[in-house]
PDB file of C-alpha atoms in Angstrom:
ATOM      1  CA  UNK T 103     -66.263 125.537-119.536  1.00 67.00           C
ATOM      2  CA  UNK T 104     -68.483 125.786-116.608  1.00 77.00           C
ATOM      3  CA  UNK T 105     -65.558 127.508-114.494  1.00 82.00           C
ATOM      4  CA  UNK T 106     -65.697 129.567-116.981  1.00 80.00           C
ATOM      5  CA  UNK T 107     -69.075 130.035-117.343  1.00 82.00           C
ATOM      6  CA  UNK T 108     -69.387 130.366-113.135  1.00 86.00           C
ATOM      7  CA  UNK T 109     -66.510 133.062-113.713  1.00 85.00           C
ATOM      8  CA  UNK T 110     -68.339 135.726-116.397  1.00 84.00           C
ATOM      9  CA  UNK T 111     -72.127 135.105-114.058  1.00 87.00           C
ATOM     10  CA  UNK T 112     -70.309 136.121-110.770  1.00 87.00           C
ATOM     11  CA  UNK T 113     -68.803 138.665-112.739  1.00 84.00           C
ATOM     12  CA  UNK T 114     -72.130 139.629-113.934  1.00 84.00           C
ATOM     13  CA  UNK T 115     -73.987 139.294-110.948  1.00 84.00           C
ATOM     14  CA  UNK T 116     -71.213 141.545-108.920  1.00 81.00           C
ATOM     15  CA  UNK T 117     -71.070 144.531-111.552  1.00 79.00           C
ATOM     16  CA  UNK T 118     -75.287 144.448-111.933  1.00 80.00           C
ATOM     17  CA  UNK T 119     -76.132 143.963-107.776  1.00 79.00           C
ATOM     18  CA  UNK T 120     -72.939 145.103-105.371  1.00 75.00           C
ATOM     19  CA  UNK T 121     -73.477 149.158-106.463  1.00 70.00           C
ATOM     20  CA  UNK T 122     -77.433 149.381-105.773  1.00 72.00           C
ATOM     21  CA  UNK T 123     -76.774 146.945-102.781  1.00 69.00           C
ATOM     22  CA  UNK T 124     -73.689 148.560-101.373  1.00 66.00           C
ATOM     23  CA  UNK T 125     -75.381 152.417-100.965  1.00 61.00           C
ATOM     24  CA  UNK T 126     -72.135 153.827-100.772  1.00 62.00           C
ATOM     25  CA  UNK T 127     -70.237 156.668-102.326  1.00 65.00           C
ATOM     26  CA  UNK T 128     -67.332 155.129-104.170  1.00 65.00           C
ATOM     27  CA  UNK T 129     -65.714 158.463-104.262  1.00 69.00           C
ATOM     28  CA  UNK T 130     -66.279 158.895-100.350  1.00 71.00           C
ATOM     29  CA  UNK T 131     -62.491 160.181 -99.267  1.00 75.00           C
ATOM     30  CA  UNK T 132     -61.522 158.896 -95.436  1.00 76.00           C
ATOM     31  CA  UNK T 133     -57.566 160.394 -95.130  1.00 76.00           C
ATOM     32  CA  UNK T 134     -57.776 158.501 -91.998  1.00 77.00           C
ATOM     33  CA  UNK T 135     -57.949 155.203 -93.544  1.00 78.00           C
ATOM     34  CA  UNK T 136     -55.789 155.970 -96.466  1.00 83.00           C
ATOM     35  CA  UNK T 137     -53.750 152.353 -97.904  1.00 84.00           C
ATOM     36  CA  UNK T 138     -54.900 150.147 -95.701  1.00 85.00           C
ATOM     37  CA  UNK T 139     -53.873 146.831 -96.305  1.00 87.00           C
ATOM     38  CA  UNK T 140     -57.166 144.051 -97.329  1.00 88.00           C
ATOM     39  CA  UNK T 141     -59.210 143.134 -93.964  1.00 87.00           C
ATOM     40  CA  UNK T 142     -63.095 142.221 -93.341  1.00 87.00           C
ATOM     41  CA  UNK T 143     -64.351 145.811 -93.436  1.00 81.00           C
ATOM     42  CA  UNK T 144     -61.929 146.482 -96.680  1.00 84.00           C
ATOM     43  CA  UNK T 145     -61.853 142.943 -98.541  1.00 86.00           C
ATOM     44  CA  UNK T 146     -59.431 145.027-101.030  1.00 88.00           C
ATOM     45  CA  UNK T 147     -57.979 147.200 -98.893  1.00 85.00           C
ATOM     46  CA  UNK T 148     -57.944 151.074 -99.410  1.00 85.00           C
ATOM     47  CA  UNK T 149     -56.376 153.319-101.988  1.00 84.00           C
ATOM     48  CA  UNK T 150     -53.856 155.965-101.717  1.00 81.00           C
ATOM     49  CA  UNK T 151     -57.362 158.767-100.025  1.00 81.00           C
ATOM     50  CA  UNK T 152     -58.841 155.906 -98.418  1.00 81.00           C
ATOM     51  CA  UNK T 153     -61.666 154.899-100.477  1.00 85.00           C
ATOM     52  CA  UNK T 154     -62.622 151.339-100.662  1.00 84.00           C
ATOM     53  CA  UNK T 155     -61.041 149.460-103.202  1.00 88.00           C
ATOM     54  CA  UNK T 156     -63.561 146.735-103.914  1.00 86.00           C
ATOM     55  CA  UNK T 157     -66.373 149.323-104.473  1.00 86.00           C
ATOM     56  CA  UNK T 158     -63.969 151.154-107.005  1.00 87.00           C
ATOM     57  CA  UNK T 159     -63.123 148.000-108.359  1.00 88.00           C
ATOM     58  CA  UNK T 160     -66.352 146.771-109.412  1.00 88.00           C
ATOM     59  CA  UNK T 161     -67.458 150.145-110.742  1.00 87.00           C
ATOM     60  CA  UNK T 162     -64.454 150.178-112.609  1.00 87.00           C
ATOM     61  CA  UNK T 163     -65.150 146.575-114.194  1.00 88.00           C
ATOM     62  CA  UNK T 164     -68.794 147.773-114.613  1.00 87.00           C
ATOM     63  CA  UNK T 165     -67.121 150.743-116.891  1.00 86.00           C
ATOM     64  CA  UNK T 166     -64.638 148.749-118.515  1.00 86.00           C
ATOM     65  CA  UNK T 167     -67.020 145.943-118.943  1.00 88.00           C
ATOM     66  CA  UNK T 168     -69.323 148.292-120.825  1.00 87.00           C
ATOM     67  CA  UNK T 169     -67.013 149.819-123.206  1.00 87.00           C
ATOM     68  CA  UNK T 170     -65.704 146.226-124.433  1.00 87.00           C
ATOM     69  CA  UNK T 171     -69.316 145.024-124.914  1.00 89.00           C
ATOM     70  CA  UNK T 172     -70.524 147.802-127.247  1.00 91.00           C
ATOM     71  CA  UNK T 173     -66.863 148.962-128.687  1.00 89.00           C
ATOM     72  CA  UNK T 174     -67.167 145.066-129.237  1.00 89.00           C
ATOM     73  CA  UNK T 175     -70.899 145.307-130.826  1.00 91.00           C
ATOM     74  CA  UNK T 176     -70.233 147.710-132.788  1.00 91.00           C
ATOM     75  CA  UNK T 177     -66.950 146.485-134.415  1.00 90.00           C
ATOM     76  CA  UNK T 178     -68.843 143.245-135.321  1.00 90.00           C
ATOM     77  CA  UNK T 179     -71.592 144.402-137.009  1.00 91.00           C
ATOM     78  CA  UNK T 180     -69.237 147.157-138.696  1.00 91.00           C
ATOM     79  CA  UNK T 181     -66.577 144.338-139.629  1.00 90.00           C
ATOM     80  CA  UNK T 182     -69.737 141.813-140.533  1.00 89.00           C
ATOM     81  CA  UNK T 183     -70.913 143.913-142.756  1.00 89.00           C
ATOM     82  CA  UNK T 184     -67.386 144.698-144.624  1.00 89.00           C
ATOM     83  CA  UNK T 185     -66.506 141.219-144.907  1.00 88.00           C
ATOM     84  CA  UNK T 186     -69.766 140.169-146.238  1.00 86.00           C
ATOM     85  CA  UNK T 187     -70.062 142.479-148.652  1.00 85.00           C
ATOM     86  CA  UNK T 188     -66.442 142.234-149.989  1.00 86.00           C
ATOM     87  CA  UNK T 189     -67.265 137.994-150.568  1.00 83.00           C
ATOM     88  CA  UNK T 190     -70.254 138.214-151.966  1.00 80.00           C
ATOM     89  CA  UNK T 191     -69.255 140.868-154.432  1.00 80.00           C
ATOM     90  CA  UNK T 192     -66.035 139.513-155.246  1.00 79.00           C
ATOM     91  CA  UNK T 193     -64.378 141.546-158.067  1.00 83.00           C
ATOM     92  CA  UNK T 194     -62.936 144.733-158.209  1.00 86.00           C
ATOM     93  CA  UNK T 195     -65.112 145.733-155.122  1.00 86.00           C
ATOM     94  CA  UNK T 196     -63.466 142.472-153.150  1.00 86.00           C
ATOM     95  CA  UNK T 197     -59.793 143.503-154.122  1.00 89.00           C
ATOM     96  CA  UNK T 198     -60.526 147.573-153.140  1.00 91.00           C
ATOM     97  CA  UNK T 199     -61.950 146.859-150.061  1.00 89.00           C
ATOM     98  CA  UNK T 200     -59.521 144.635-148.607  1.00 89.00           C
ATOM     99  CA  UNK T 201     -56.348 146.501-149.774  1.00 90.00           C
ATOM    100  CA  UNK T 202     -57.958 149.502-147.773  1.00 90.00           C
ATOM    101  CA  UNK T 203     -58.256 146.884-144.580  1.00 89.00           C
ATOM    102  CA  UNK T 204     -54.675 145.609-145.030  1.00 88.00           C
ATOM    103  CA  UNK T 205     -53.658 149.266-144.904  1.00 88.00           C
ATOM    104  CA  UNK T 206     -55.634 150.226-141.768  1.00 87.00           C
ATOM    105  CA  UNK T 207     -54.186 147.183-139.982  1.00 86.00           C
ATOM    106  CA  UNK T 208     -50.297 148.452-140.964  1.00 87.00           C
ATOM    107  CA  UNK T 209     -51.291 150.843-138.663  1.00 85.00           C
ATOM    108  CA  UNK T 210     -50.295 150.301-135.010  1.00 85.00           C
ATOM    109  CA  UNK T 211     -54.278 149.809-133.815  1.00 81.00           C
ATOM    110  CA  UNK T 212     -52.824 151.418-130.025  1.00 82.00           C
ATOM    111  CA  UNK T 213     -51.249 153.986-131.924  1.00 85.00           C
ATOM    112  CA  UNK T 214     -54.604 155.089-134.170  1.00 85.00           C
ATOM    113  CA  UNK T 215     -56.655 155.079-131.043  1.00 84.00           C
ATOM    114  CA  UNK T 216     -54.520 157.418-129.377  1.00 86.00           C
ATOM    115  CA  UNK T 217     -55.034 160.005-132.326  1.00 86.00           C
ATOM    116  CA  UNK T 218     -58.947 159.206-132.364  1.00 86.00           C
ATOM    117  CA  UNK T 219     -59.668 159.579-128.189  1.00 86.00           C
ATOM    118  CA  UNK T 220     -57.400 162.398-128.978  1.00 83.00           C
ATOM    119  CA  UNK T 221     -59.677 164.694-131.550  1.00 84.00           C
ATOM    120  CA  UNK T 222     -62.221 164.573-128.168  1.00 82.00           C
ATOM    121  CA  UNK T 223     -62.939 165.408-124.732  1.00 81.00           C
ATOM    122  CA  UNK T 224     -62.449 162.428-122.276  1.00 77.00           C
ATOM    123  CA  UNK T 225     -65.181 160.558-121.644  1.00 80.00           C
ATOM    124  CA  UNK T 226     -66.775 156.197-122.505  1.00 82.00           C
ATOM    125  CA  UNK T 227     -67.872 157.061-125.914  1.00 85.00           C
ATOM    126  CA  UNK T 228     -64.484 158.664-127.336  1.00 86.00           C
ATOM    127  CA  UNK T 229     -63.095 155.356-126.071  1.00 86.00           C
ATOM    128  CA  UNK T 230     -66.121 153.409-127.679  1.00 87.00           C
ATOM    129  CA  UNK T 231     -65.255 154.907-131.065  1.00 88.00           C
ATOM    130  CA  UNK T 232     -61.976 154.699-130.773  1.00 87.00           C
ATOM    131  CA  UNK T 233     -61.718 150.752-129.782  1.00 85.00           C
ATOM    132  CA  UNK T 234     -64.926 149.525-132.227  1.00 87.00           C
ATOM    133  CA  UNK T 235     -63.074 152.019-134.818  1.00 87.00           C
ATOM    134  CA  UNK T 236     -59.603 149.907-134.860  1.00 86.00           C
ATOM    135  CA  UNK T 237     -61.067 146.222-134.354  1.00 85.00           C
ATOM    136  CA  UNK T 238     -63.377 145.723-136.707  1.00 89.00           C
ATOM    137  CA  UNK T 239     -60.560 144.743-139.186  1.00 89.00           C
ATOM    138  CA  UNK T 240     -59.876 141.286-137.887  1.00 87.00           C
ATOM    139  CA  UNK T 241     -63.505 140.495-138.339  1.00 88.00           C
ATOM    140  CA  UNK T 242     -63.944 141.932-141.645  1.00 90.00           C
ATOM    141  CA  UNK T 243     -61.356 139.463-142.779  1.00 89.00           C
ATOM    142  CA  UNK T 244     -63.178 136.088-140.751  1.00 88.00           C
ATOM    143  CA  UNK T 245     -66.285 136.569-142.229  1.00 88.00           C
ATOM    144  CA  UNK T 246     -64.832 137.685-145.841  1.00 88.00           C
ATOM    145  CA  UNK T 247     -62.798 134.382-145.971  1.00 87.00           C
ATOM    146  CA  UNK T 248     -66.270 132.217-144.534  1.00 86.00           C
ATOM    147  CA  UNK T 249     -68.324 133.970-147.187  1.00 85.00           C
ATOM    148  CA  UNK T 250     -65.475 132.910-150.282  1.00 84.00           C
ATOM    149  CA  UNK T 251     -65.646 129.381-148.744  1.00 83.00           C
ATOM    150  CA  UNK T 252     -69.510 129.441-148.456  1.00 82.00           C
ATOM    151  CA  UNK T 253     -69.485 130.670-152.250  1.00 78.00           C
ATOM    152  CA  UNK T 254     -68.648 127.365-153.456  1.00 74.00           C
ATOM    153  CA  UNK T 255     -71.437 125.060-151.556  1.00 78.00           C
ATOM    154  CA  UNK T 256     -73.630 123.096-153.679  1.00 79.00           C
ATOM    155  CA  UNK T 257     -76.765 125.138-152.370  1.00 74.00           C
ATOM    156  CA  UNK T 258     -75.582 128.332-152.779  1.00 74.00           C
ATOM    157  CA  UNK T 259     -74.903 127.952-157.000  1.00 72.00           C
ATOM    158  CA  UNK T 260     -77.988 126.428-157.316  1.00 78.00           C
ATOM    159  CA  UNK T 261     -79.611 129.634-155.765  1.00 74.00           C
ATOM    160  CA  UNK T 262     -77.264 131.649-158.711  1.00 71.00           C
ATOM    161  CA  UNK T 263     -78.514 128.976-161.383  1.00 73.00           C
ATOM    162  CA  UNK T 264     -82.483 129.762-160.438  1.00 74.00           C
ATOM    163  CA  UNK T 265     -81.875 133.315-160.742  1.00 72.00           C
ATOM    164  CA  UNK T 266     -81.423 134.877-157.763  1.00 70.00           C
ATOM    165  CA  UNK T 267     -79.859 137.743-157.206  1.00 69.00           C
ATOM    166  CA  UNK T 268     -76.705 138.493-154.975  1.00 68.00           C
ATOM    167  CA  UNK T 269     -78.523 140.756-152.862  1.00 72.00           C
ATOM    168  CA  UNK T 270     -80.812 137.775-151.971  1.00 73.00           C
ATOM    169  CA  UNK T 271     -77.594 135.094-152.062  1.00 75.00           C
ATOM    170  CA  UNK T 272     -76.160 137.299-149.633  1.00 74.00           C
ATOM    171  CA  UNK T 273     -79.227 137.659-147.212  1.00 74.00           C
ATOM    172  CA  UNK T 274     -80.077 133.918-147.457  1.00 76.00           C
ATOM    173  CA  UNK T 275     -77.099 132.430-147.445  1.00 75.00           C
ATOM    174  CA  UNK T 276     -74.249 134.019-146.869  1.00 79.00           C
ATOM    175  CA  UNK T 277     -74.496 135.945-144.076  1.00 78.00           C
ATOM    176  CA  UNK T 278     -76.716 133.259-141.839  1.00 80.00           C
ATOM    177  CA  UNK T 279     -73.597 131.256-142.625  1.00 81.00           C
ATOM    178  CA  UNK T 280     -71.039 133.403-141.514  1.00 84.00           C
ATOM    179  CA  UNK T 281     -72.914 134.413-137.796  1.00 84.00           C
ATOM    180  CA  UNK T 282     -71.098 132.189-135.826  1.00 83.00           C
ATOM    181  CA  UNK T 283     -67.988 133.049-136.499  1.00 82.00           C
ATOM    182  CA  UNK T 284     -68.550 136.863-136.225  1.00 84.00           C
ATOM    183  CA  UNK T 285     -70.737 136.161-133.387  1.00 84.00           C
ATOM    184  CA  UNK T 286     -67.279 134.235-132.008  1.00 84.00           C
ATOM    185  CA  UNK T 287     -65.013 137.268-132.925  1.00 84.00           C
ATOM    186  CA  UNK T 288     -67.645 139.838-131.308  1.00 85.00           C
ATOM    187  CA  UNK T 289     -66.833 137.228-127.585  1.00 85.00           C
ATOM    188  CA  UNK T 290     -63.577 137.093-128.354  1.00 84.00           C
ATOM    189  CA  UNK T 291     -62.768 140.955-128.994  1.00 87.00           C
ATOM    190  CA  UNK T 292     -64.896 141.894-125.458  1.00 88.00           C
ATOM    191  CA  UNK T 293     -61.810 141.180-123.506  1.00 86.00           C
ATOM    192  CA  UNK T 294     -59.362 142.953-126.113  1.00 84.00           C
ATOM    193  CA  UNK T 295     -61.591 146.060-126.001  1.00 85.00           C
ATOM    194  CA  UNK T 296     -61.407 146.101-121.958  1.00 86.00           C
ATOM    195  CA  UNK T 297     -57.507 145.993-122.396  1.00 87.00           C
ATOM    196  CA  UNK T 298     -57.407 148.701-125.079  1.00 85.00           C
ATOM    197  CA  UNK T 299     -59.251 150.974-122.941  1.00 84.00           C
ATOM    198  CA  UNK T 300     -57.211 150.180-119.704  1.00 86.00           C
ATOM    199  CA  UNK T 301     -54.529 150.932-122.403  1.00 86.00           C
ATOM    200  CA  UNK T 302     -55.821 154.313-122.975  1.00 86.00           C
ATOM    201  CA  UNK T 303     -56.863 155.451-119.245  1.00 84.00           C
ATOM    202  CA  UNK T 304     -54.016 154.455-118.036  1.00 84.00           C
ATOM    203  CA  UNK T 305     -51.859 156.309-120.660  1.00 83.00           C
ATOM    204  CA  UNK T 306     -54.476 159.264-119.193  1.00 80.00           C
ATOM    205  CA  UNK T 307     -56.052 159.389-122.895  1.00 81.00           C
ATOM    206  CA  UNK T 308     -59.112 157.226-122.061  1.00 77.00           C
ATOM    207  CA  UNK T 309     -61.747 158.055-119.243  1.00 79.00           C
ATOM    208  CA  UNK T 310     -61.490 161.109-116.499  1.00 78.00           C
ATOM    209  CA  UNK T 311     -58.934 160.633-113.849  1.00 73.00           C
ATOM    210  CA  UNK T 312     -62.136 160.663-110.818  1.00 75.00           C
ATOM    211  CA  UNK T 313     -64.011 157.859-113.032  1.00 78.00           C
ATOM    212  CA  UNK T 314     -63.767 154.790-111.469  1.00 79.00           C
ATOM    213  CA  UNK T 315     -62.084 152.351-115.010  1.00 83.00           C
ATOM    214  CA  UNK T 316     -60.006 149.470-114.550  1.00 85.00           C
ATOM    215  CA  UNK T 317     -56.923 151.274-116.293  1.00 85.00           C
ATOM    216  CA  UNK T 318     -57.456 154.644-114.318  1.00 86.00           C
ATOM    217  CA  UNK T 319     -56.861 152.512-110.822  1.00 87.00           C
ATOM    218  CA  UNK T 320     -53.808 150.893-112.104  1.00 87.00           C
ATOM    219  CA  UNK T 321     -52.773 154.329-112.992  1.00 85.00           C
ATOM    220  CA  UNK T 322     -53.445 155.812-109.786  1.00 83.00           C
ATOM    221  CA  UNK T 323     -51.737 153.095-107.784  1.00 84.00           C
ATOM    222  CA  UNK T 324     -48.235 153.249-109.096  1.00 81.00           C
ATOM    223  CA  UNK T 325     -47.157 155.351-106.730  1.00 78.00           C
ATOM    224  CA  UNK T 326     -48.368 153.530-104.022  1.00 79.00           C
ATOM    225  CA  UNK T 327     -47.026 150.200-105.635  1.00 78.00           C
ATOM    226  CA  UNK T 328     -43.348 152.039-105.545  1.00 76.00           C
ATOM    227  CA  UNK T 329     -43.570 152.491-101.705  1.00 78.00           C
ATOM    228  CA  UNK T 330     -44.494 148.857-101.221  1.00 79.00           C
ATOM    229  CA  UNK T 331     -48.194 148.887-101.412  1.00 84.00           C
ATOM    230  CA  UNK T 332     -49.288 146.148-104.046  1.00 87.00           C
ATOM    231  CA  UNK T 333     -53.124 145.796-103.212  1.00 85.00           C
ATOM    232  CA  UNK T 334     -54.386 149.065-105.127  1.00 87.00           C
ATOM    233  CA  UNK T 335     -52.439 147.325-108.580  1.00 88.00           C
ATOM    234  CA  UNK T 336     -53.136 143.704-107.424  1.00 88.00           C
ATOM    235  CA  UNK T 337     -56.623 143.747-107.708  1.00 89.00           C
ATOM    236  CA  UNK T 338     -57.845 145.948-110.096  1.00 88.00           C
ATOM    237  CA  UNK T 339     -55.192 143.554-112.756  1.00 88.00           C
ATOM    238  CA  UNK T 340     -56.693 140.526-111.558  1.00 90.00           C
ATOM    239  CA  UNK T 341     -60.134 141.865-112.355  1.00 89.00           C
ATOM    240  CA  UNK T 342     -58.346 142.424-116.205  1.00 88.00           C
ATOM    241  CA  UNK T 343     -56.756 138.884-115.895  1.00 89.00           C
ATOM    242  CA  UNK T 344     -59.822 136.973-114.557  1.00 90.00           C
ATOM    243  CA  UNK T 345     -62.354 138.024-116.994  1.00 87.00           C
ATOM    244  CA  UNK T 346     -59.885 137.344-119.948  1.00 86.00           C
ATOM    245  CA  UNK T 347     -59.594 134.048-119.400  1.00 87.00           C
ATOM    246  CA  UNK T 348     -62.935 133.433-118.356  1.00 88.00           C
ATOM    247  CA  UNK T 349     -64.159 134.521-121.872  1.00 85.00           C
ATOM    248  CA  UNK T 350     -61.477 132.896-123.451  1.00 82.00           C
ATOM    249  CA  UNK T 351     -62.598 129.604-121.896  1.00 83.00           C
ATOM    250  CA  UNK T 352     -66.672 130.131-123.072  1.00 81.00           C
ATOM    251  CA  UNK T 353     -65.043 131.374-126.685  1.00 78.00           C
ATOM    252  CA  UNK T 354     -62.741 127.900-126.724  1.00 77.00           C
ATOM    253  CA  UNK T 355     -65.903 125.860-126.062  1.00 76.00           C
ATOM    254  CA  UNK T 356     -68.214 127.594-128.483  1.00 74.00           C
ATOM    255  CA  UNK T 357     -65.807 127.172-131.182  1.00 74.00           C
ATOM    256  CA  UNK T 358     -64.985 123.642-130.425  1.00 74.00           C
ATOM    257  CA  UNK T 359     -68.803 122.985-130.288  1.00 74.00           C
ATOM    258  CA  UNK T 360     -69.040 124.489-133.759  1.00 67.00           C
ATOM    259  CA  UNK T 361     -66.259 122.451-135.406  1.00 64.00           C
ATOM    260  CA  UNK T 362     -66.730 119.159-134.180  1.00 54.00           C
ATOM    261  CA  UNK T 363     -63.720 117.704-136.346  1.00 51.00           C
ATOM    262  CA  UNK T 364     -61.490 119.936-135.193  1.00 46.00           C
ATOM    263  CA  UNK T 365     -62.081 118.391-131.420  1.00 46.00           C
ATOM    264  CA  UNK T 366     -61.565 115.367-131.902  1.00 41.00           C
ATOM    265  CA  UNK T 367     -58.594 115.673-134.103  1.00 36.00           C
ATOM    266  CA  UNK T 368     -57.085 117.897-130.884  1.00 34.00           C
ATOM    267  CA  UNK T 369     -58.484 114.407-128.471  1.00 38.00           C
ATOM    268  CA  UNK T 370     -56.016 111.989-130.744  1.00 35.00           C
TER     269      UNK T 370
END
């Protein structure tokens, strides 16, 4: 956990300070110092016009980084909401509501955010829609299955047997309970939103080909990686890699912090 946690505040720290710090032009072109391999003044080398790949790379994790956070936001509290309401209400509305979420997810999710970024000009928030608009279905289904199990605590029908309403059951009860588990999903979908939109720049559906995005470099560098250079693809997919598992770490010791049992049943 604290690798982890060391991991995601260098990663942090590097996409908030290095561009004000730096004061350079990541779209500066030097021809003359096109692919050159990693040294001291290029710690990532150079891409295929000679721009410095570390600068590029941290603008494009500063990009990428903010389209998973708020494509991941917004799919939370879209999902959260969903879920919520299809437990609490139970019913017809329960049954109507997920049948239309199974048939969204029989829907290749890649596939339906290709037609969404499509309908638009390139640019962060097409991508924004189009990731928080096909992962807010996994979520929808955590917190609807937490609120059906919260349904039958002790607590919650002795609220129903003093008279309160669902609207209040819901608000009290039911969704306080179910916040750390969507709170969980919203960490863990971060990293899935980053690779969806690397998905969809690099497929050249996503972000504009000059805007510095993790998926636009790797695009860019396949040429050079077919003549031999690997630095302009090594880099910018370790900086896809890294953070991954970084968040994956924080998310495996958050959850095993809020199921104790489940721990030390994994320690026998």
């Amino acid at each position: 956990m604290r690798v982890s946690a060391a991991i995601v505040l260098l990663i942090a720290l590097a996409v908030l300070l290095v561009p004000p710090l730096a004061q350079l032009d990541q779209q500066a072109v030097d021809l003359s110092a096109k692919l050159l391999p990693p040294s001291w003044a290029h710690p990532f080398g150079t891409d295929d016009v000679g721009r410095d790949l570390l600068l590029r790379c941290v603008y494009g994790l500063r990009v990428s980084l903010l389209v998973g956070l708020v494509a991941a936001l917004v799919a939370s509290v879209l999902g959260t909401a969903v879920g919520a309401a299809a437990g609490a209400l139970g019913g017809w509305t329960d049954r109507l509501v997920m049948r239309a979420v199974d048939t969204l997810s029989s829907i290749p999710h890649l596939l339906l955010g290709i037609f969404i970024v499509a309908m638009f000009r390139p640019g962060v928030w097409p991508v924004v829609v189009s990731v928080a608009v096909t992962h807010w279905l996994s979520t929808a289904r955590i917190v609807r299955a937490e609120v059906l199990s919260l349904r039958g605590r002790p607590y919650v029908d002795a609220a129903i047997s003093g008279g309160a309403s669902r609207w209040r059951v819901a608000v009290r009860h039911l969704v306080p309970g179910v916040l750390p588990q969507a709170g969980l999903a919203a960490v863990l979908m971060v990293p899935h939103a980053m690779w969806h939109e690397s998905a969809l720049s690099f497929l050249g559906l996503g972000l504009p080909a000059h805007q510095a995005s993790l998926g636009n470099l790797v695009q860019s560098a396949r040429g050079s990686l077919l003549a031999g250079d690997w630095w302009p693809t090594l880099f910018p997919g370790l900086l896809l890699i890294i953070p991954t598992l970084a968040i994956a770490g924080l998310a495996g010791a958050w959850r095993d912090r809020q199921n104790p049992r489940r721990r030390s049943e994994l320690s026998l």
